[in-house]
């Protein structure tokens, strides 16, 4: 699934109108119909709705939705905000299609009456908002948020930018659900805004896909269809056919990290695994994971197909020396750098010149130590990209929506995370799987 910014989405709309061909009013009708159909399909009872619409195109979408809900025998009322003089012609056209008796003109925030047990349809601002919401609109949004009503936002929660490096500390609707059109928007993936966008529903409106062939799309969401199929294993294959990996780590305080990483790598399909850890912990590893081969301290690392270093390793001088030796000897061997390996690098940034084409897997704290602090999730993502490009790495920033930045300025989001993974050892398991 692609992620586009506001300017690209606007160009996509224009391209569709020009090339389908379809008028902007017909496109609004299509968008509103699609959204209303999805809302109707997902609710069980004959709910009452309150559409709150500004006078732009997002408000026009809201009016089309209101008309569809009325046609499906739902009780609907519409509040039209009269806070600005800017009106779209398509909004005005759709306003004439609604019974006047259902429409209330809102001249000030205090005029808005919110009734209990009504579902609010937020059609105030869409994806094109580019300024922080203050004044009358901010007060109105505050009043809506103070209600106990379920809020469904159309395209974007009003007040939330689509994509901007500024910190958004203005008024933002707190939606229970967001019905967004055609593609994902970056803000609807970022952790800082989760309390505003809630559950995301993608609504297709048949925009012309030919437009996408002209774009260098840099951000996408990973889906099952993007993933390569697992290699079919031959019946008479053997362990040597499936790679020999090496994991380096372990310390007094973190003995279990190596066991977790080791088990994960073998469970994920690795043929053979060697481990390098302090000799006093070898017995414990063997008791918990007898499949592991012990890597000789002075043995060559060039025989391995891939290396992981860092789980539970510590950051003392011996650990630093071990990391430095591996990085300077690895040549072209694929390597994943995790946990304490990253903490050591953050204090010895010159080591990054040996890390080209490696995979690093920081959590947010390790990321800040490597890349510095930031004021917004958007700035965090930009720092991640810059770091990946500058040092030619793949940077996996772990979270519920894990972002994977590549050397070619591409970002892929894995949205399959859940709070059950917020537990010690998840990162060690991930490290082993990647190995």
Coordinates of C-alpha atoms in Angstrom, one line a residue:
X1 CA 0.0 0.0 0.0
X2 CA 1.4 3.4 -1.0
X3 CA 1.8 6.5 1.2
X4 CA 1.4 9.8 -0.6
X5 CA 1.7 13.4 0.6
X6 CA -0.9 16.1 0.1
X7 CA 0.5 17.6 -3.1
X8 CA 0.8 14.1 -4.8
X9 CA -2.8 13.3 -3.8
X10 CA -4.1 16.6 -5.2
X11 CA -2.2 15.9 -8.5
X12 CA -3.7 12.4 -8.6
X13 CA -7.2 13.9 -8.3
X14 CA -6.5 16.4 -11.1
X15 CA -5.0 13.6 -13.3
X16 CA -8.1 11.5 -12.7
X17 CA -10.5 14.3 -13.5
X18 CA -8.6 15.1 -16.7
X19 CA -8.0 11.5 -18.0
X20 CA -10.9 9.4 -16.9
X21 CA -12.7 11.8 -17.7
X22 CA -14.8 12.7 -14.6
X23 CA -15.8 16.0 -13.2
X24 CA -14.7 17.1 -9.7
X25 CA -18.3 17.0 -8.6
X26 CA -18.7 13.4 -9.9
X27 CA -15.5 12.5 -8.1
X28 CA -16.8 14.0 -4.9
X29 CA -20.0 11.9 -5.4
X30 CA -18.0 8.8 -5.9
X31 CA -15.9 9.4 -2.8
X32 CA -18.9 10.2 -0.6
X33 CA -20.8 7.2 -1.9
X34 CA -17.9 4.8 -1.3
X35 CA -17.4 6.2 2.2
X36 CA -21.1 6.1 3.2
X37 CA -21.4 2.5 1.9
X38 CA -18.5 1.4 4.0
X39 CA -19.9 3.2 7.1
X40 CA -23.3 1.6 6.6
X41 CA -21.8 -1.8 6.1
X42 CA -19.8 -1.6 9.3
X43 CA -22.6 -0.4 11.6
X44 CA -25.2 -2.8 12.8
X45 CA -28.2 -0.7 13.9
X46 CA -30.0 2.3 12.4
X47 CA -27.8 4.9 14.1
X48 CA -28.3 8.6 14.2
X49 CA -25.6 10.8 12.6
X50 CA -24.5 14.4 12.9
X51 CA -22.4 15.6 10.0
X52 CA -20.2 18.6 10.9
X53 CA -19.0 20.1 7.6
X54 CA -16.8 23.0 6.7
X55 CA -17.4 24.7 3.3
X56 CA -14.5 23.1 1.4
X57 CA -14.3 19.8 -0.5
X58 CA -14.0 17.8 2.7
X59 CA -17.3 19.3 3.8
X60 CA -18.7 18.4 0.4
X61 CA -17.7 14.8 0.9
X62 CA -19.5 15.0 4.3
X63 CA -22.7 16.3 2.5
X64 CA -22.7 13.4 0.0
X65 CA -22.3 11.0 3.0
X66 CA -25.2 12.7 4.8
X67 CA -27.4 12.2 1.7
X68 CA -26.5 8.5 1.4
X69 CA -27.2 7.9 5.1
X70 CA -30.6 9.6 4.7
X71 CA -31.4 7.4 1.7
X72 CA -30.6 4.4 3.9
X73 CA -33.2 5.4 6.5
X74 CA -30.7 6.8 9.0
X75 CA -31.6 9.9 11.1
X76 CA -29.2 12.6 10.0
X77 CA -28.6 16.3 10.8
X78 CA -26.0 18.5 9.3
X79 CA -24.1 21.4 10.9
X80 CA -22.5 23.8 8.3
X81 CA -19.6 25.9 9.7
X82 CA -19.8 29.6 8.8
X83 CA -16.4 30.5 10.2
X84 CA -14.8 31.5 6.8
X85 CA -15.8 32.9 3.5
X86 CA -14.0 30.2 1.5
X87 CA -16.5 27.9 -0.2
X88 CA -15.9 25.3 -2.9
X89 CA -18.5 25.2 -5.7
X90 CA -18.8 21.4 -5.3
X91 CA -19.7 21.9 -1.6
X92 CA -22.4 24.5 -2.5
X93 CA -23.8 22.1 -5.2
X94 CA -24.2 19.3 -2.7
X95 CA -25.6 21.6 -0.1
X96 CA -28.6 22.3 -2.5
X97 CA -29.3 18.5 -2.7
X98 CA -30.0 18.2 1.0
X99 CA -33.4 19.1 2.6
X100 CA -32.9 22.6 4.2
X101 CA -34.7 21.4 7.4
X102 CA -31.8 19.2 8.2
X103 CA -29.2 21.9 7.9
X104 CA -28.1 24.2 10.8
X105 CA -25.8 27.1 10.2
X106 CA -23.1 27.4 12.9
X107 CA -21.9 31.0 13.3
X108 CA -19.8 30.4 16.5
X109 CA -18.5 27.3 18.4
X110 CA -21.2 27.8 21.1
X111 CA -23.9 27.3 18.4
X112 CA -22.9 23.7 17.9
X113 CA -25.3 21.3 19.8
X114 CA -24.0 17.8 20.3
X115 CA -26.6 15.2 21.2
X116 CA -26.0 11.9 23.0
X117 CA -25.9 8.7 21.0
X118 CA -25.2 10.4 17.7
X119 CA -22.3 9.4 15.6
X120 CA -20.4 12.5 14.6
X121 CA -19.0 12.6 11.0
X122 CA -16.0 15.0 11.0
X123 CA -15.9 16.7 7.6
X124 CA -14.2 19.9 8.6
X125 CA -10.7 19.7 7.1
X126 CA -9.2 17.2 4.7
X127 CA -5.7 16.1 3.7
X128 CA -4.7 19.6 2.4
X129 CA -4.5 21.3 5.8
X130 CA -1.2 23.1 6.1
X131 CA -1.5 25.3 9.2
X132 CA -2.1 24.6 12.9
X133 CA -5.8 25.0 13.9
X134 CA -6.5 27.9 16.3
X135 CA -9.3 30.3 17.1
X136 CA -13.0 29.4 16.5
X137 CA -12.2 26.1 14.7
X138 CA -9.9 25.1 17.7
X139 CA -12.7 25.9 20.2
X140 CA -15.2 23.9 18.1
X141 CA -12.8 20.9 17.9
X142 CA -12.3 21.1 21.6
X143 CA -16.1 21.0 22.2
X144 CA -16.5 18.0 19.9
X145 CA -13.6 16.1 21.6
X146 CA -15.2 16.8 25.0
X147 CA -18.4 14.9 24.0
X148 CA -18.8 11.2 24.5
X149 CA -19.9 10.7 20.9
X150 CA -18.2 8.3 18.5
X151 CA -16.4 10.4 15.9
X152 CA -15.7 9.2 12.4
X153 CA -13.3 11.5 10.5
X154 CA -13.4 11.7 6.7
X155 CA -10.0 11.4 5.0
X156 CA -8.1 12.9 8.0
X157 CA -9.0 13.9 11.6
X158 CA -9.5 17.6 11.2
X159 CA -6.5 19.5 12.4
X160 CA -4.0 16.8 11.5
X161 CA -1.5 17.5 8.8
X162 CA -1.0 14.9 6.1
X163 CA 2.8 15.2 6.2
X164 CA 4.9 18.0 7.7
X165 CA 8.1 18.2 9.7
X166 CA 6.6 20.7 12.1
X167 CA 5.3 19.6 15.5
X168 CA 1.5 19.7 15.3
X169 CA 0.4 21.1 18.6
X170 CA -2.8 22.7 17.4
X171 CA -6.4 21.5 17.9
X172 CA -7.0 18.0 16.3
X173 CA -10.2 15.9 16.3
X174 CA -9.9 12.7 18.3
X175 CA -11.5 10.2 16.0
X176 CA -12.5 6.7 16.9
X177 CA -12.2 5.8 13.2
X178 CA -10.7 7.5 10.2
X179 CA -12.0 6.7 6.7
X180 CA -9.2 7.8 4.4
X181 CA -9.4 7.8 0.6
X182 CA -7.4 5.6 -1.8
X183 CA -4.0 5.5 0.0
X184 CA -2.4 5.8 3.4
X185 CA -1.2 9.2 4.7
X186 CA 2.0 9.4 6.7
X187 CA 0.4 11.0 9.8
X188 CA -2.0 8.1 10.1
X189 CA 1.0 5.8 10.9
X190 CA 2.9 7.9 13.4
X191 CA 2.7 7.0 17.1
X192 CA 2.3 10.6 18.3
X193 CA -1.1 10.9 16.5
X194 CA -2.6 7.5 17.3
X195 CA -5.0 9.1 19.8
X196 CA -6.4 11.2 17.0
X197 CA -6.8 8.8 14.1
X198 CA -7.9 5.5 15.8
X199 CA -8.8 2.7 13.5
X200 CA -7.9 3.4 9.8
X201 CA -10.2 2.3 7.0
X202 CA -9.0 2.7 3.4
X203 CA -11.8 3.7 1.0
X204 CA -11.1 3.1 -2.7
X205 CA -12.6 5.8 -5.0
X206 CA -11.2 4.6 -8.4
X207 CA -8.6 7.2 -8.9
X208 CA -6.7 6.7 -12.2
X209 CA -3.8 4.3 -11.4
X210 CA -1.9 5.4 -14.5
X211 CA -0.8 8.5 -12.5
X212 CA 1.2 6.3 -10.2
X213 CA 3.5 5.1 -12.9
X214 CA 5.0 8.6 -13.1
X215 CA 5.8 8.8 -9.4
X216 CA 8.9 7.8 -7.5
X217 CA 6.9 6.4 -4.5
X218 CA 9.2 6.5 -1.5
X219 CA 6.9 5.3 1.3
X220 CA 4.9 2.1 1.4
X221 CA 3.2 -0.2 3.8
X222 CA 4.3 -3.9 3.7
X223 CA 1.6 -6.4 3.0
X224 CA 1.6 -10.1 2.6
X225 CA 1.6 -9.8 -1.1
X226 CA 4.9 -7.9 -1.0
X227 CA 6.7 -10.7 0.7
X228 CA 8.7 -13.4 -1.1
X229 CA 7.4 -16.9 -0.8
X230 CA 9.3 -19.2 1.5
X231 CA 11.9 -21.3 -0.3
X232 CA 10.5 -24.8 -0.9
X233 CA 12.9 -27.3 0.8
X234 CA 14.0 -30.3 -1.2
X235 CA 13.3 -33.6 0.5
X236 CA 17.0 -34.7 0.4
X237 CA 18.5 -31.4 1.5
X238 CA 20.6 -31.1 4.6
X239 CA 21.6 -28.5 7.1
X240 CA 24.5 -27.2 5.0
X241 CA 22.0 -26.1 2.4
X242 CA 20.4 -23.5 4.7
X243 CA 23.3 -21.4 5.8
X244 CA 25.7 -21.1 8.7
X245 CA 25.2 -18.1 11.0
X246 CA 27.1 -16.6 13.8
X247 CA 25.7 -14.7 16.8
X248 CA 28.1 -12.7 19.0
X249 CA 27.0 -11.4 22.4
X250 CA 26.2 -12.3 26.0
X251 CA 27.3 -10.8 29.3
X252 CA 26.7 -11.4 33.0
X253 CA 23.6 -9.3 33.2
X254 CA 22.1 -10.5 29.9
X255 CA 22.8 -14.3 29.5
X256 CA 19.3 -15.0 28.1
X257 CA 19.6 -12.7 25.2
X258 CA 21.8 -15.1 23.3
X259 CA 19.5 -18.0 24.0
X260 CA 16.5 -16.1 22.6
X261 CA 18.4 -14.9 19.5
X262 CA 19.8 -18.4 18.9
X263 CA 16.5 -20.2 19.2
X264 CA 14.8 -17.6 17.0
X265 CA 17.4 -18.0 14.2
X266 CA 17.0 -21.8 14.1
X267 CA 13.2 -21.6 14.4
X268 CA 13.2 -19.3 11.4
X269 CA 15.1 -21.8 9.3
X270 CA 18.8 -21.4 9.7
X271 CA 20.7 -24.6 8.9
X272 CA 23.6 -24.2 11.4
X273 CA 24.4 -21.7 14.1
X274 CA 27.6 -20.9 15.9
X275 CA 27.7 -18.6 18.9
X276 CA 30.5 -16.5 20.4
X277 CA 30.0 -15.6 24.1
X278 CA 32.1 -15.5 27.3
X279 CA 33.3 -19.0 28.1
X280 CA 31.7 -19.0 31.6
X281 CA 28.2 -18.9 30.0
X282 CA 28.8 -21.7 27.5
X283 CA 27.5 -24.4 29.8
X284 CA 24.2 -22.5 30.3
X285 CA 23.8 -22.0 26.6
X286 CA 24.4 -25.7 25.9
X287 CA 21.9 -26.7 28.5
X288 CA 19.2 -24.5 27.0
X289 CA 20.2 -24.7 23.4
X290 CA 22.3 -27.8 22.6
X291 CA 22.2 -27.3 18.8
X292 CA 24.6 -24.3 19.0
X293 CA 28.2 -24.7 17.9
X294 CA 30.7 -22.8 19.9
X295 CA 32.8 -20.4 17.8
X296 CA 36.5 -20.5 18.7
X297 CA 37.7 -17.1 20.1
X298 CA 40.4 -16.8 17.5
X299 CA 38.6 -18.5 14.7
X300 CA 37.9 -16.9 11.3
X301 CA 34.5 -15.3 10.8
X302 CA 34.8 -15.5 7.0
X303 CA 33.3 -19.0 6.9
X304 CA 29.9 -17.7 8.0
X305 CA 27.1 -16.8 5.7
X306 CA 25.7 -14.1 8.0
X307 CA 26.6 -12.6 11.4
X308 CA 24.5 -11.0 14.2
X309 CA 26.3 -9.1 16.9
X310 CA 25.0 -7.3 20.0
X311 CA 22.4 -9.2 22.0
X312 CA 23.3 -8.9 25.7
X313 CA 26.9 -8.2 24.8
X314 CA 27.5 -5.2 27.1
X315 CA 29.5 -2.1 26.3
X316 CA 32.8 -2.6 28.1
X317 CA 36.3 -2.5 26.5
X318 CA 36.2 -6.2 25.6
X319 CA 32.9 -5.9 23.9
X320 CA 34.1 -2.8 22.0
X321 CA 37.2 -4.7 20.9
X322 CA 35.2 -7.7 19.8
X323 CA 32.8 -5.5 17.7
X324 CA 35.7 -3.6 16.1
X325 CA 37.4 -6.8 15.1
X326 CA 34.3 -8.3 13.5
X327 CA 33.5 -5.1 11.6
X328 CA 37.0 -4.8 10.2
X329 CA 37.1 -8.5 9.2
X330 CA 33.6 -8.9 7.8
X331 CA 34.3 -7.7 4.3
X332 CA 31.1 -8.5 2.4
X333 CA 29.5 -10.8 4.9
X334 CA 25.9 -9.7 5.7
X335 CA 25.6 -8.5 9.3
X336 CA 22.8 -7.4 11.6
X337 CA 23.9 -5.0 14.4
X338 CA 21.6 -4.9 17.4
X339 CA 21.4 -3.8 21.0
X340 CA 24.8 -3.2 22.6
X341 CA 26.5 -3.2 19.3
X342 CA 24.6 0.0 18.5
X343 CA 25.3 1.5 21.9
X344 CA 29.0 0.9 21.3
X345 CA 28.8 2.5 17.9
X346 CA 27.0 5.5 19.3
X347 CA 30.1 6.3 21.3
X348 CA 32.5 5.3 18.4
X349 CA 30.9 6.7 15.3
X350 CA 34.0 6.1 13.2
X351 CA 33.0 2.4 13.2
X352 CA 30.1 3.2 10.9
X353 CA 32.6 3.3 7.9
X354 CA 32.8 -0.5 8.3
X355 CA 29.1 -1.0 8.5
X356 CA 28.1 -0.4 4.9
X357 CA 25.1 -2.6 3.7
X358 CA 24.5 -3.9 7.2
X359 CA 21.1 -4.0 8.9
X360 CA 20.7 -2.1 12.2
X361 CA 17.7 -2.7 14.5
X362 CA 17.5 0.1 17.1
X363 CA 14.6 0.7 19.5
X364 CA 13.8 4.4 20.0
X365 CA 16.3 4.9 22.8
X366 CA 19.2 3.4 20.8
X367 CA 18.1 5.4 17.8
X368 CA 18.3 8.7 19.7
X369 CA 21.8 7.7 20.9
X370 CA 22.9 7.2 17.3
X371 CA 21.0 10.0 15.5
X372 CA 20.3 12.6 18.2
X373 CA 17.0 13.8 19.7
X374 CA 14.0 15.1 17.6
X375 CA 10.9 17.2 18.2
X376 CA 8.3 15.2 16.2
X377 CA 7.8 11.8 14.6
X378 CA 8.2 13.4 11.2
X379 CA 11.6 14.7 12.2
X380 CA 12.5 11.2 13.6
X381 CA 11.6 9.6 10.3
X382 CA 13.7 12.1 8.3
X383 CA 16.7 11.5 10.6
X384 CA 16.2 7.7 10.0
X385 CA 16.3 8.3 6.3
X386 CA 19.3 10.6 6.4
X387 CA 21.2 8.1 8.6
X388 CA 20.4 5.2 6.2
X389 CA 21.6 7.2 3.2
X390 CA 24.7 8.7 4.8
X391 CA 26.0 5.4 6.1
X392 CA 24.5 3.1 3.4
X393 CA 22.5 1.0 5.9
X394 CA 19.1 -0.5 6.3
X395 CA 17.7 1.0 9.5
X396 CA 14.9 -0.9 11.2
X397 CA 13.3 1.4 13.8
X398 CA 11.2 -0.9 16.0
X399 CA 7.7 -0.1 17.1
X400 CA 4.1 -1.0 16.6
X401 CA 4.5 0.6 13.2
X402 CA 8.1 -0.5 12.5
X403 CA 9.7 1.7 9.8
X404 CA 12.4 0.3 7.6
X405 CA 14.6 2.9 5.8
X406 CA 16.9 1.9 3.0
X407 CA 20.0 3.4 1.3
X408 CA 17.8 4.4 -1.6
X409 CA 15.6 6.7 0.4
X410 CA 12.7 4.2 0.6
X411 CA 10.7 3.6 3.7
X412 CA 8.6 0.6 4.3
X413 CA 6.2 0.3 7.3
X414 CA 5.3 -2.9 9.0
X415 CA 2.0 -2.3 10.8
X416 CA 1.6 -5.8 12.1
X417 CA 3.0 -5.0 15.6
X418 CA 1.0 -5.2 18.7
X419 CA 1.3 -4.5 22.4
X420 CA 2.0 -8.1 23.2
X421 CA 5.5 -7.5 21.7
X422 CA 6.2 -4.8 24.2
X423 CA 8.2 -7.1 26.4
X424 CA 11.8 -7.8 27.1
X425 CA 13.4 -10.2 24.6
X426 CA 11.3 -9.3 21.5
X427 CA 14.3 -7.5 20.0
X428 CA 16.6 -10.4 20.6
X429 CA 14.1 -12.7 18.8
X430 CA 13.9 -10.3 15.9
X431 CA 17.7 -10.2 15.7
X432 CA 17.8 -14.0 15.4
X433 CA 15.1 -14.0 12.7
X434 CA 16.9 -11.5 10.6
X435 CA 20.1 -13.4 10.9

